[in-house]
One Martini backbone bead per residue (centre of mass of N, CA, C, O) as a GRO file, in nm:
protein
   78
    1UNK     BB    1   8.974   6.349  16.786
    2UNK     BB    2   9.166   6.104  16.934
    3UNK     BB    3   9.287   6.018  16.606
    4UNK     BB    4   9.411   6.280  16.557
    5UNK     BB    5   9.587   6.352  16.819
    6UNK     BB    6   9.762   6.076  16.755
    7UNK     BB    7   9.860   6.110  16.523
    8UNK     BB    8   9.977   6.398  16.575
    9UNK     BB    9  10.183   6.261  16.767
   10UNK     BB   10  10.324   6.037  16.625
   11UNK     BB   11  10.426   6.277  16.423
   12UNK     BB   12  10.631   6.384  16.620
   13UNK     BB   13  10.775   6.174  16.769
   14UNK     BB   14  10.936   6.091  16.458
   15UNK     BB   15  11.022   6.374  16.422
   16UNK     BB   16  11.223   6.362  16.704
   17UNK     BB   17  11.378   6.097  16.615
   18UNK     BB   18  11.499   6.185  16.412
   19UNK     BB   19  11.661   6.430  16.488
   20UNK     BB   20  11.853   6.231  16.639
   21UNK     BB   21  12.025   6.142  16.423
   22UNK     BB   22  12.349   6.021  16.280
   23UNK     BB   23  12.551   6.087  16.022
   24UNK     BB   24  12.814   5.941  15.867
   25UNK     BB   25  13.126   5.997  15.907
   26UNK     BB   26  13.350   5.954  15.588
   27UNK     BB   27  13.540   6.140  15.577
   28UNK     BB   28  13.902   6.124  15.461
   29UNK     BB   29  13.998   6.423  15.480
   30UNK     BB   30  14.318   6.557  15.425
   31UNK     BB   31  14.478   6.651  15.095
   32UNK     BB   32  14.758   6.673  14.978
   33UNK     BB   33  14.985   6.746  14.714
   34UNK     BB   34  15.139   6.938  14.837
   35UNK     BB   35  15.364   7.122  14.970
   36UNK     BB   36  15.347   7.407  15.224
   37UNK     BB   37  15.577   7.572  15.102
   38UNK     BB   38  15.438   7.605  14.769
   39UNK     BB   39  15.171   7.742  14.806
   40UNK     BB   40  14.915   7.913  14.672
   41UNK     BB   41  14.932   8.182  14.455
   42UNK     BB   42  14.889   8.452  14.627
   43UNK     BB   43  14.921   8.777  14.737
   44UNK     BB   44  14.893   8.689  15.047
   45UNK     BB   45  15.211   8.745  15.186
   46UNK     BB   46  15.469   8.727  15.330
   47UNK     BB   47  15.790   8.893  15.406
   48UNK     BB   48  16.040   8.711  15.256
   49UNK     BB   49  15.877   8.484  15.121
   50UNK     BB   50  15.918   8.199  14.928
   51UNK     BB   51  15.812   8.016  14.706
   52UNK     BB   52  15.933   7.701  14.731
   53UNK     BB   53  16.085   7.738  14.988
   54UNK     BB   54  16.228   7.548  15.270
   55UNK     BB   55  16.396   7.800  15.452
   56UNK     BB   56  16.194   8.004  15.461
   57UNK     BB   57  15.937   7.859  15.559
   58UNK     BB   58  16.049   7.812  15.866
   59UNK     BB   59  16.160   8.074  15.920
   60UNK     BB   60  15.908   8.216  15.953
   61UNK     BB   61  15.779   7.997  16.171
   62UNK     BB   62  15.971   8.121  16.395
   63UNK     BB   63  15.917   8.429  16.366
   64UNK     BB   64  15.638   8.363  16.453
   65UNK     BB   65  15.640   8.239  16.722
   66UNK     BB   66  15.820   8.440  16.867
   67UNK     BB   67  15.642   8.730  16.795
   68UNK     BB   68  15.318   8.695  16.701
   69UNK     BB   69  15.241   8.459  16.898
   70UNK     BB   70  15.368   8.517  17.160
   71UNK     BB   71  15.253   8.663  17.426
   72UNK     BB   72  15.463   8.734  17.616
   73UNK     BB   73  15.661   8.899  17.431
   74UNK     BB   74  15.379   9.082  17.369
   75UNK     BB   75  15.390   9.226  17.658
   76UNK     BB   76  15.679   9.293  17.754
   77UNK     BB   77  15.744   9.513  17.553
   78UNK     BB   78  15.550   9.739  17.657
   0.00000   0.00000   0.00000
């Protein structure tokens, strides 16, 4: 019975040690192939925007900026 017992615990302990190891992260990150302006094929864009134009890709940027996501204006107007 302290023999199974014993076992029992070593295989345990095993298993908890196993489980705490830390697997390398070697991924290379993102790698783009084309620029961010040139679109991505979707019918999901915003209107207005011109895939492939960077000077609308721009506009767009500016315009989420200042309008979309800046909290404080989007609190003021109200």
């Amino acid at each position: 019975m302290k023999r199974v017992t014993l076992i029992l615990t070593a295989v345990l302990a095993l298993a908890g040690l196993a489980a705490c190891s830390e697997k390398p992260q070697t991924g290379g990150g993102v790698k783009q192939d084309a620029a961010p302006y040139a679109g991505t094929g979707s019918n999901f864009t915003q209107p207005g925007w011109k895939a492939g134009d960077k000077t609308s890709w721009e506009q767009q940027l500016k315009a989420r900026q200042q309008y979309g996501q800046n909290e404080y204006t989007r609190t003021q107007s109200k």
